[in-house]
Coordinates of C-alpha atoms in Angstrom, one line a residue:
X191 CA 106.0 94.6 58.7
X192 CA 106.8 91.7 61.0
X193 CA 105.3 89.0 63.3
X194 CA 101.7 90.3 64.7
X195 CA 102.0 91.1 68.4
X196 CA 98.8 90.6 70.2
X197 CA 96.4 88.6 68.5
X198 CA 92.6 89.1 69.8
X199 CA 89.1 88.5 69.1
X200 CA 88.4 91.2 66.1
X201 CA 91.9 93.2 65.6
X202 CA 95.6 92.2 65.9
X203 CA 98.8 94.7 66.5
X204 CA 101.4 95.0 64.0
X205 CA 105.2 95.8 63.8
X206 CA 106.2 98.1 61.7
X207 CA 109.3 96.7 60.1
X208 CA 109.7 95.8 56.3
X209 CA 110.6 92.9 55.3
X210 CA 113.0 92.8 52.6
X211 CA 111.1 90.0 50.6
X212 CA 109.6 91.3 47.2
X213 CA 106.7 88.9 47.7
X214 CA 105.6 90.1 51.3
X215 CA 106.3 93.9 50.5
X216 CA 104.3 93.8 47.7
X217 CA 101.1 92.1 49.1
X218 CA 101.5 94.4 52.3
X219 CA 101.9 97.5 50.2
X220 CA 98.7 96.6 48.6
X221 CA 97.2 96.0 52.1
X222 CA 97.9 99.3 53.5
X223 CA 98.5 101.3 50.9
X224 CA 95.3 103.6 50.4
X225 CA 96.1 104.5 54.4
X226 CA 99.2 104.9 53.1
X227 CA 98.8 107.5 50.6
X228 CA 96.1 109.7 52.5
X229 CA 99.1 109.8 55.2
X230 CA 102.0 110.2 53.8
X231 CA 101.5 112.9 51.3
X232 CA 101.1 116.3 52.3
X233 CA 98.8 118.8 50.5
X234 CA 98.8 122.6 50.4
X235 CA 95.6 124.4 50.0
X236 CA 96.5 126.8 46.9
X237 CA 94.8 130.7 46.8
X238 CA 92.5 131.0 44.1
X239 CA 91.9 134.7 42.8
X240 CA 88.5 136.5 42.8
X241 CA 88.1 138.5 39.6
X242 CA 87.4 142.5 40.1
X243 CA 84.8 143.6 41.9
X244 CA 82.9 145.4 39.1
X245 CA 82.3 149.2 39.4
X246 CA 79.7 149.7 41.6
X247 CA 79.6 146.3 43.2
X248 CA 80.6 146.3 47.2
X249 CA 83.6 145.6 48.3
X250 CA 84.2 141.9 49.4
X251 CA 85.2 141.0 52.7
X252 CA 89.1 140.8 53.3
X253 CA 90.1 137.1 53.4
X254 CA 93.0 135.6 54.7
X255 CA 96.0 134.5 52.6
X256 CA 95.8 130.6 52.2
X257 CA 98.8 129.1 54.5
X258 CA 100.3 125.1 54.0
X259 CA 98.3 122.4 55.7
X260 CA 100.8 122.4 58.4
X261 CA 103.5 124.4 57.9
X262 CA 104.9 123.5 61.6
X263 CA 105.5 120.1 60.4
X264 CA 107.5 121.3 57.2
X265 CA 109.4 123.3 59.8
X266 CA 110.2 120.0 61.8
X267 CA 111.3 117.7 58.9
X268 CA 113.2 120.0 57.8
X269 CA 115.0 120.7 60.9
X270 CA 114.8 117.1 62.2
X271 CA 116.0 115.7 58.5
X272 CA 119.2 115.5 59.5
X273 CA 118.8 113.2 62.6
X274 CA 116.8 110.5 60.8
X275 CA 118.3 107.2 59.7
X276 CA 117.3 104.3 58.2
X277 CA 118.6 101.2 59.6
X278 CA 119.1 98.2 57.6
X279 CA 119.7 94.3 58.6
X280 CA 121.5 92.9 56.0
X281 CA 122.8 89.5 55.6
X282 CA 126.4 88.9 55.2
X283 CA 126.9 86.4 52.9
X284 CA 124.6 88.0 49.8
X285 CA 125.2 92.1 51.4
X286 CA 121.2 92.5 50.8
X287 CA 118.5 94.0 53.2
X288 CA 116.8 91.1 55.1
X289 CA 114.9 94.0 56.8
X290 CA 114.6 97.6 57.7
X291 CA 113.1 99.8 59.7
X292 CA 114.0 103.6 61.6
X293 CA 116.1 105.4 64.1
X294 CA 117.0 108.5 65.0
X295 CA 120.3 110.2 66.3
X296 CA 120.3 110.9 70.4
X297 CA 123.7 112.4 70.8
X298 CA 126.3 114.2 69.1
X299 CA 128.9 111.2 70.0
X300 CA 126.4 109.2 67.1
X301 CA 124.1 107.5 69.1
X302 CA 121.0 106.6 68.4
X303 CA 117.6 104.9 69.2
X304 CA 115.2 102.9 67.7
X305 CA 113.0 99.4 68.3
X306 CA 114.5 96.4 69.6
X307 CA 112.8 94.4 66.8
X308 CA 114.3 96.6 64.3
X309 CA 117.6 95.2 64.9
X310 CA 116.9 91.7 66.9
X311 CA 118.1 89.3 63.6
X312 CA 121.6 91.3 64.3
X313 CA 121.2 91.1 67.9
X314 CA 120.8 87.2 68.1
X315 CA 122.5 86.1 64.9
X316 CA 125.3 88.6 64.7
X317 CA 127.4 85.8 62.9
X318 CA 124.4 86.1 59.7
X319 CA 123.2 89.5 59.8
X320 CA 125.0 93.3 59.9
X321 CA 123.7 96.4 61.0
X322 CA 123.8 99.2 58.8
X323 CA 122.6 102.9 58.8
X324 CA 121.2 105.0 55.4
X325 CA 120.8 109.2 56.5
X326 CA 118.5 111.0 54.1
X327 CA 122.3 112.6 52.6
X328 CA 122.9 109.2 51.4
X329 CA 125.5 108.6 53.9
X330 CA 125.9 104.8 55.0
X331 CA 128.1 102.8 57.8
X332 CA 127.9 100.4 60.2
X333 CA 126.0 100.3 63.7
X334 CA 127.0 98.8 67.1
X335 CA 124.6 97.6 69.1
X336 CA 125.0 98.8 72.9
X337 CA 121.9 98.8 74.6
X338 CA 118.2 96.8 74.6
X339 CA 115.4 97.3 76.6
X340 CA 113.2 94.1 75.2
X341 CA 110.5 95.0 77.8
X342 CA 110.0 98.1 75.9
X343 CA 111.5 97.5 72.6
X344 CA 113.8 100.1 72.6
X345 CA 118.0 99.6 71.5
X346 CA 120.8 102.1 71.6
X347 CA 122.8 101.7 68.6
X348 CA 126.0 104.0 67.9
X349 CA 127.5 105.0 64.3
X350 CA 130.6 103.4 64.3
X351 CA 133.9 105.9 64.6
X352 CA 135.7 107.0 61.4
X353 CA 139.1 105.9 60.6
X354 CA 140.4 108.8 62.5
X355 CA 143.2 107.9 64.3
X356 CA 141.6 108.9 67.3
X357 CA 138.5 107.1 66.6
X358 CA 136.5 110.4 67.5
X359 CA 132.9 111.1 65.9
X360 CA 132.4 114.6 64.4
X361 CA 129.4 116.2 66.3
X362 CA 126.1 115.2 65.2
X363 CA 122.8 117.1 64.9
X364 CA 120.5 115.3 67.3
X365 CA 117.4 115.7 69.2
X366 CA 116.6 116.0 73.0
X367 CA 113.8 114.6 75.1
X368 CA 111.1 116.8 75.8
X369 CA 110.5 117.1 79.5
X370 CA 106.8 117.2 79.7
X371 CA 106.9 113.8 77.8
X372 CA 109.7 112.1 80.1
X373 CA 107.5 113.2 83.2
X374 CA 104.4 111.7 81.4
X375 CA 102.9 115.4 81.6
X376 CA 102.0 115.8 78.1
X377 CA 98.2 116.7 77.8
X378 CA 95.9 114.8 76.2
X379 CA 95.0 116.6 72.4
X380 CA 98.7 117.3 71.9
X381 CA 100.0 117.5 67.9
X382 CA 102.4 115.0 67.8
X383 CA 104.9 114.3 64.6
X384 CA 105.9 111.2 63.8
X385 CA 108.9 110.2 61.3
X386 CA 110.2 107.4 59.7
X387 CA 110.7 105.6 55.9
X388 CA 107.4 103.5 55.3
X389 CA 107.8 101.0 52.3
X390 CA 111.2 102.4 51.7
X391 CA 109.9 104.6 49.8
X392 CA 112.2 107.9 51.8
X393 CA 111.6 109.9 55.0
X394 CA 108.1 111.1 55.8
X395 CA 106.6 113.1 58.4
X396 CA 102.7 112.4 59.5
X397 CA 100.8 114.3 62.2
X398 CA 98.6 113.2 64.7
X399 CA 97.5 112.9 68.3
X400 CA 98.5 112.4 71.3
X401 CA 96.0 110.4 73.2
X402 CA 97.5 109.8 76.7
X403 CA 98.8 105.8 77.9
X404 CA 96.4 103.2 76.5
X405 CA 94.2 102.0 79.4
X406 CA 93.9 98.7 80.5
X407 CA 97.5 98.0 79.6
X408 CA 100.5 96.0 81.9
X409 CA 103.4 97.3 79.3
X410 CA 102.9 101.0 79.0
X411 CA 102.0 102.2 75.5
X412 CA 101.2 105.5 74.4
X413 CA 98.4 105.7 71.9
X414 CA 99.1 108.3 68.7
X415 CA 96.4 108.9 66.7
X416 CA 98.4 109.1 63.5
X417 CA 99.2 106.8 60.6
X418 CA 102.4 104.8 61.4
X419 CA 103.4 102.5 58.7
X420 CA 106.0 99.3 57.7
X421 CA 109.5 100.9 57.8
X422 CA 108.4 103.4 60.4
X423 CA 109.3 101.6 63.2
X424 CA 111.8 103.1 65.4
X425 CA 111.6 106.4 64.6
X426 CA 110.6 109.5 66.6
X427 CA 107.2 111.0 67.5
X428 CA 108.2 114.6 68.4
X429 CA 106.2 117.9 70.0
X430 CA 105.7 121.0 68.1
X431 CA 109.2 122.3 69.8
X432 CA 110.7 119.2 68.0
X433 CA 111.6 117.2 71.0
X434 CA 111.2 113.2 71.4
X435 CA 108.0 112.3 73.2
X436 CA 107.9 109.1 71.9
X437 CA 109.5 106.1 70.0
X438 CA 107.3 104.9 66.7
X439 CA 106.6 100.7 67.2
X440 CA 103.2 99.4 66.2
X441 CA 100.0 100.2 64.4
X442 CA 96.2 98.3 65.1
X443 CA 95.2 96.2 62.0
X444 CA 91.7 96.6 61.3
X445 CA 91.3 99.7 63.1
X446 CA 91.9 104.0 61.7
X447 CA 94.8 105.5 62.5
X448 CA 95.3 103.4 65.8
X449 CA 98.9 103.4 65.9
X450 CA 101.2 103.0 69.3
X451 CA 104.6 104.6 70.8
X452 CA 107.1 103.4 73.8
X453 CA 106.6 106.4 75.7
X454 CA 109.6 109.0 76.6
X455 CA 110.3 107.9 80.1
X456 CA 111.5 104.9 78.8
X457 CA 113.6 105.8 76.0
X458 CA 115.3 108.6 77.7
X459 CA 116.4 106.1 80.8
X460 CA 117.5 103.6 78.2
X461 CA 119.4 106.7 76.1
X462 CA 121.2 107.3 79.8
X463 CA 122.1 103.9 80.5
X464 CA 124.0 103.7 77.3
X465 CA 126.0 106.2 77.3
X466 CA 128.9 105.6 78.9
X467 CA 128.3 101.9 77.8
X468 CA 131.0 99.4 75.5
X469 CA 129.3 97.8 72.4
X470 CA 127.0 94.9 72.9
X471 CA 129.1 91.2 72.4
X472 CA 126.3 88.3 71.0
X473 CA 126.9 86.7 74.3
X474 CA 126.1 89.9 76.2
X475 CA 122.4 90.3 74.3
X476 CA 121.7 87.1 75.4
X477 CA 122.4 87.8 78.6
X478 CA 120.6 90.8 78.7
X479 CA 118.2 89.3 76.8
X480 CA 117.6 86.1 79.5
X481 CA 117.9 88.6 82.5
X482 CA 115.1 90.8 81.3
X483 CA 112.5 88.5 80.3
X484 CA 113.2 86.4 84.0
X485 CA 112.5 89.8 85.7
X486 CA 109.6 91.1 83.2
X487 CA 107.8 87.7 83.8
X488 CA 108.9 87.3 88.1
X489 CA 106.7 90.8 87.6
X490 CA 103.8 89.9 85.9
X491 CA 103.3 86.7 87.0
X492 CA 103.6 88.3 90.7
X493 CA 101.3 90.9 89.7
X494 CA 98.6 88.2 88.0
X495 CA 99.0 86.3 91.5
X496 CA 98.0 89.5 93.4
X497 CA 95.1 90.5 91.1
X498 CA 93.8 87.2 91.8
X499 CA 90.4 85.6 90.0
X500 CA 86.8 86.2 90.0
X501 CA 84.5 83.3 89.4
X502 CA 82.5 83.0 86.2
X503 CA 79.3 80.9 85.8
X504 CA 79.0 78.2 83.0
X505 CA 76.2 76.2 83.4
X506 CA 76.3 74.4 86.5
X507 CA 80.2 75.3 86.8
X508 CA 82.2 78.1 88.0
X509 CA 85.3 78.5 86.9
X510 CA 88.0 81.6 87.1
X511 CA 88.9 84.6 85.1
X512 CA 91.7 87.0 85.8
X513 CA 90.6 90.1 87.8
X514 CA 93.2 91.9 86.2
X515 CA 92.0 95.1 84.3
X516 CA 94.7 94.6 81.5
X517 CA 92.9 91.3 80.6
X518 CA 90.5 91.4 77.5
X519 CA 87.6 89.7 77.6
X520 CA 85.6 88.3 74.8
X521 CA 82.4 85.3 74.3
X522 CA 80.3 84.3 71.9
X523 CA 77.3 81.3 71.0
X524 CA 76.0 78.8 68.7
X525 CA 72.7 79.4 70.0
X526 CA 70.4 80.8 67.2
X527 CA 72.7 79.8 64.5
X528 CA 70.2 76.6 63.9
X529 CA 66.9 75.5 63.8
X530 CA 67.8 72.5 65.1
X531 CA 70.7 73.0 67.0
X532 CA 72.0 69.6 68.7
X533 CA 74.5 71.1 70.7
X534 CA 75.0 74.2 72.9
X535 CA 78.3 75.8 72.9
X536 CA 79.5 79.0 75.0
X537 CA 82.9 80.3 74.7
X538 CA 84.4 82.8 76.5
X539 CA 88.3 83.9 76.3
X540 CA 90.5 86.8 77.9
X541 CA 94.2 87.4 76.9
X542 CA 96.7 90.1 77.8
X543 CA 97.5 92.9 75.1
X544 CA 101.1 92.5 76.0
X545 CA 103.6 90.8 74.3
X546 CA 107.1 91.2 73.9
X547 CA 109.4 90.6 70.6
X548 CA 111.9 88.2 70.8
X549 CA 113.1 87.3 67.3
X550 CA 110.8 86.6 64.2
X551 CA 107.7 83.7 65.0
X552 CA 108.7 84.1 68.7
X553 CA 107.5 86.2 71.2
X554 CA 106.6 86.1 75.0
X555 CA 104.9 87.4 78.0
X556 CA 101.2 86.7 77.1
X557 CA 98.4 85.0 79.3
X558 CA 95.3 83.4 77.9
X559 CA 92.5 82.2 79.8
X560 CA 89.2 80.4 78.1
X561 CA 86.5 78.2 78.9
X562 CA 83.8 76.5 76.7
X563 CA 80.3 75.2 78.3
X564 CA 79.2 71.9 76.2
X565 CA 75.5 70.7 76.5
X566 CA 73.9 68.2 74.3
X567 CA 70.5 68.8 73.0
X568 CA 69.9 65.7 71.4
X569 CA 73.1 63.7 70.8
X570 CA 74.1 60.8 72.2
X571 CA 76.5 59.7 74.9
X572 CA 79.2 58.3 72.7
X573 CA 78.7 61.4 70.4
X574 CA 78.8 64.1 72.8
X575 CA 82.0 62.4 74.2
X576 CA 83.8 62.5 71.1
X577 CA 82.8 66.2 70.3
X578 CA 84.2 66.9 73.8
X579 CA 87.4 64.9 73.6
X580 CA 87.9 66.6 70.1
X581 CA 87.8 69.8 71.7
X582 CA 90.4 69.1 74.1
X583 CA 92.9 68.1 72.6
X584 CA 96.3 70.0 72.9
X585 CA 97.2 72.5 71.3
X586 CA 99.9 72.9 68.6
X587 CA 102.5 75.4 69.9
X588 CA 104.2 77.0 66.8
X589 CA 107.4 78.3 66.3
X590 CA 111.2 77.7 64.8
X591 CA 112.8 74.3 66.3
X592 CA 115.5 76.4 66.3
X593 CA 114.3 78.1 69.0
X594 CA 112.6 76.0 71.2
X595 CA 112.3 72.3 72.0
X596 CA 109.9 69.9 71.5
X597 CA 106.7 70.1 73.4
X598 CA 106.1 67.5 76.0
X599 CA 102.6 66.8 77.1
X600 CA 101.4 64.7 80.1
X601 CA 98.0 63.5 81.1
X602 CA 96.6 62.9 84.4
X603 CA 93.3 62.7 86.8
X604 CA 92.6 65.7 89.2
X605 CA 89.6 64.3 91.7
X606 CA 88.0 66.4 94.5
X607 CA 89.8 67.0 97.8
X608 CA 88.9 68.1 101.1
X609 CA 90.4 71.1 100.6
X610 CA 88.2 71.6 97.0
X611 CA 84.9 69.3 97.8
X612 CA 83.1 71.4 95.2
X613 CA 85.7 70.4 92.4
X614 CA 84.4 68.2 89.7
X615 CA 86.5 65.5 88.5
X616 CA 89.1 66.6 85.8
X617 CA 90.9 64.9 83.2
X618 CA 93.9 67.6 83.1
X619 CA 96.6 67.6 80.2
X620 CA 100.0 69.8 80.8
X621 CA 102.2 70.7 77.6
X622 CA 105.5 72.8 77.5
X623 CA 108.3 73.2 75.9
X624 CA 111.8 75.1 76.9
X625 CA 113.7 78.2 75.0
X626 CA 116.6 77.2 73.9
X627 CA 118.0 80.2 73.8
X628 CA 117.3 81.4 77.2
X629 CA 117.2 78.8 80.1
X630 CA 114.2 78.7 82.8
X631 CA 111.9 80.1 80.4
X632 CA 109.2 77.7 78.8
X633 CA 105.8 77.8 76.9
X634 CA 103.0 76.2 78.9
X635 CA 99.4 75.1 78.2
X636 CA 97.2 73.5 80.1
X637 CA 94.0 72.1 79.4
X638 CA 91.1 70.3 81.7
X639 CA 87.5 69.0 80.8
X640 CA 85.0 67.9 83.6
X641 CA 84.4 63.9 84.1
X642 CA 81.0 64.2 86.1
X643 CA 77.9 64.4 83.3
X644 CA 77.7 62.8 80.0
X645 CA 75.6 65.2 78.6
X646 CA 77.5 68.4 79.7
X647 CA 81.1 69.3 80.0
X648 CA 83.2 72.2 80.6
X649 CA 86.7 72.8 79.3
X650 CA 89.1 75.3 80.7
X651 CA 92.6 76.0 79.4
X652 CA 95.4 78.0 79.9
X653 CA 98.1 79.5 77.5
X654 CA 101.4 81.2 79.4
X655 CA 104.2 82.3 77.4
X656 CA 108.0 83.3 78.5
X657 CA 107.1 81.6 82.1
X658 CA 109.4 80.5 84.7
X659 CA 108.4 76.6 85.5
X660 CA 108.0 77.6 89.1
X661 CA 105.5 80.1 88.0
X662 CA 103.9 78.3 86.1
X663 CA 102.8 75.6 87.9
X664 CA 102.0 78.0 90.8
X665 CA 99.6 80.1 88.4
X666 CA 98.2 76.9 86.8
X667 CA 97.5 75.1 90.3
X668 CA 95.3 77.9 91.3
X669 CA 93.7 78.3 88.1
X670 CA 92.3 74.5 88.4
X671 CA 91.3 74.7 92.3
X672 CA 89.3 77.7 90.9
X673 CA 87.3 74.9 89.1
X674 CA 83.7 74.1 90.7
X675 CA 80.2 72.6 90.3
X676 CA 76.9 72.6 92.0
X677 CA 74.2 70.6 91.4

């Protein structure tokens, strides 16, 4: 399992790679591993015979002979066993796993698909890390990356040629798209089968549901209810015909069964880009890399501009959420956690579900918005100012120094205007820092607390991740001009 995705209030989205530490596999075995074994292994009801009706007695009612659990899905794995692989990041210098996850063969030239995350250590570090492929026949080789879809964390790899002097691939045994699921037509209730080597411990099949796109959601997600597990990602979810109608990626911690796909339409366009395409050079990825993120984020950032805010009440203030529907929303109170409470705190916060994988401990493209009402009950001035000035302070943005540079932070006084007469005055701090690997892309937070009453305050920030500087000073201009009070 890797980095959680989308951290929120009460549940957090997982990856579903394996790390290749003993430590972490071993504590996240333990974590999942009773939803593991009710998944993973497949039961058969067996017959149990009736003794002889006695002479006499009446006949008992014909019953039908017992039949597997689910012999369709025996019929798939066994079919579809074949076009499974494990794929394996190892690194160079000791040949050992640093991770692994799934993938599954597209063509009979020995492509294949699976997660962007499952191979992003080889995709960025090329120079540190292989790629290598285990079929259930205990075949291994090499992989070449040729295609990425970070949006969607998909990648193309290809099994690399056999020393035949041509170079030609023998055909492969692959699967095909199903239609239905590439026109986003599959109905809601559908068995789906998803496939994949959780734990390493070998290829399993589970069933489940197909529940439709997840509502309320800017990336596009399909929502399985099945259990997906570590090592699963990057395999296929397939119909009852055995066709892709989905790409394994995540699973909902703290939740049953919750688990998530990148839906067909999106694997089969990346499958058809890739084609016809040359294996991917380091410099190309991050190329690729760089270009997708700018255009994901000129999209969503456009999209957060055109959704606009609606204005939320905190006290005397008003202050702005997001009227976008794929923002969730969450608040909660001190009041009635003391008999004598001193102060009254309200928080509210709404975040994005979307994220996208980078590399491990980074990721990009989320949005937070929050705001917490102070009012003092019966502290002082010089008390309730420290409390407050406590609470604003900046916050820590995490990650490798590898990766990113230091973060700057600059403080400064926003007063009313005639253009905003109803704006209290704000003491506003502004932090970023850059990507070092892809230029124009930074990490921005921005904080503000109200300067007009010593016994109330109100303190608004905002979190953007994988943002264009541009952007981001656009979004976080009209996020403090949203900022009122009336008295």
């Amino acid at each position: 399992m890797a980095v959680p995705v989308l951290p929120c209030f009460k549940h957090s989205t997982f990856y579903l790679t394996m790390p290749a530490s003993p430590a972490l596999r071993c504590f996240r075995a333990a974590s999942f591993g009773r939803l593991f074994a009710v998944s993973a292994v497949f039961a058969t009801f067996s017959t149990i015979a009736a003794p002889p009706p006695e002479a006499g007695d009446p006949m008992p009612l014909p019953m039908a002979t017992a039949q597997p659990l689910s012999s369709t899905a025996e019929q798939i794995f066994t079919q579809a066993r074949p076009r499974l692989l494990q794929i394996r990041t190892l690194l160079i210098a000791a040949q050992k796993q640093s991770s692994i996850g799934s993938g599954f063969l597209v063509g009979a030239d020995g492509f294949a698909l699976t997660n962007y995350h499952v191979v992003s250590q080889y995709a960025l570090e090329p120079q540190t890390y292989q790629l290598d492929y285990l079929a259930p026949d205990g075949t291994r080789g090499r992989l070449q990356l040729h295609a990425i879809d970070i949006a969607n964390d998909l990648a193309v790899v290809r099994l690399e040629p056999s020393d035949n002097a041509d170079g030609a691939q023998p055909p492969r045994d692959h699967f095909t798209f199903n239609p239905s699921a590439v026109a986003g037509a599959l109905p809601k209730g559908e068995r789906l089968f998803a496939m994949g080597n959780p734990f390493d411990l070998g290829f399993t099949i589970v069933e489940g549901t197909y529940n439709g796109l997840v509502e309320n959601s800017y990336q596009p997600r399909t929502h399985f209810t099945g259990a997906l597990n570590p090592g699963m990602s990057g395999g296929p979810a397939v119909t009852a015909d055995n066709r892709i109608a989905g790409v394994n990626v995540a699973k909902q911690f703290g939740g049953d069964l919750v688990s998530f796909l990148v839906p067909a339409a999106a694997a089969h366009a990346l499958v058809e880009k890739a084609r016809h395409s040359e294996a991917m050079s380091q410099a190309g990825v991050r190329e690729a890399i760089r270009e997708q993120l700018d255009a994901w984020q000129s999209g969503f950032f456009a999209a957060l501009q055109e959704e606009g805010f609606r204005a939320a009440s905190f006290g005397p203030y008003r202050a702005a959420e997001s009227s976008a529907a794929w923002f969730n929303c969450w608040a909660r109170t001190n009041s009635g956690t003391s008999t004598k409470l001193r102060v009254l705190i309200n928080d509210a916060s709404c975040d994005t579900r979307t994220a996208l994988f980078l590399a491990n401990n980074m990721s990009s493209g989320q949005a937070n918005l929050s705001h917490t009402y102070m009012k003092s009950i019966d502290l002082n001035v010089l008390q309730f100012a420290t409390l407050v000035s406590g609470r604003m302070q900046p916050s820590l943005m995490f990650g490798p120094r590898r990766r990113y540079t230091p973060q700057q932070c600059y403080e400064n006084f926003l007063a009313p205007d005639d253009a905003h007469p109803n704006r209290p005055v704000l003491r506003v701090t502004w932090c970023a820092r850059a990507y070092r690997d892809f230029p124009g892309l930074y990490d921005v937070a921005v904080a503000a607390v109200t300067q007009d009453n010593s016994k109330e305050a109100l303190i608004s920030r905002l979190s953007l991740t994988g943002v264009s500087y541009p952007n981001a000073i656009a979004f976080a201009e009209r996020f403090l001009n949203t900022l009122e009070v009336s008295r």
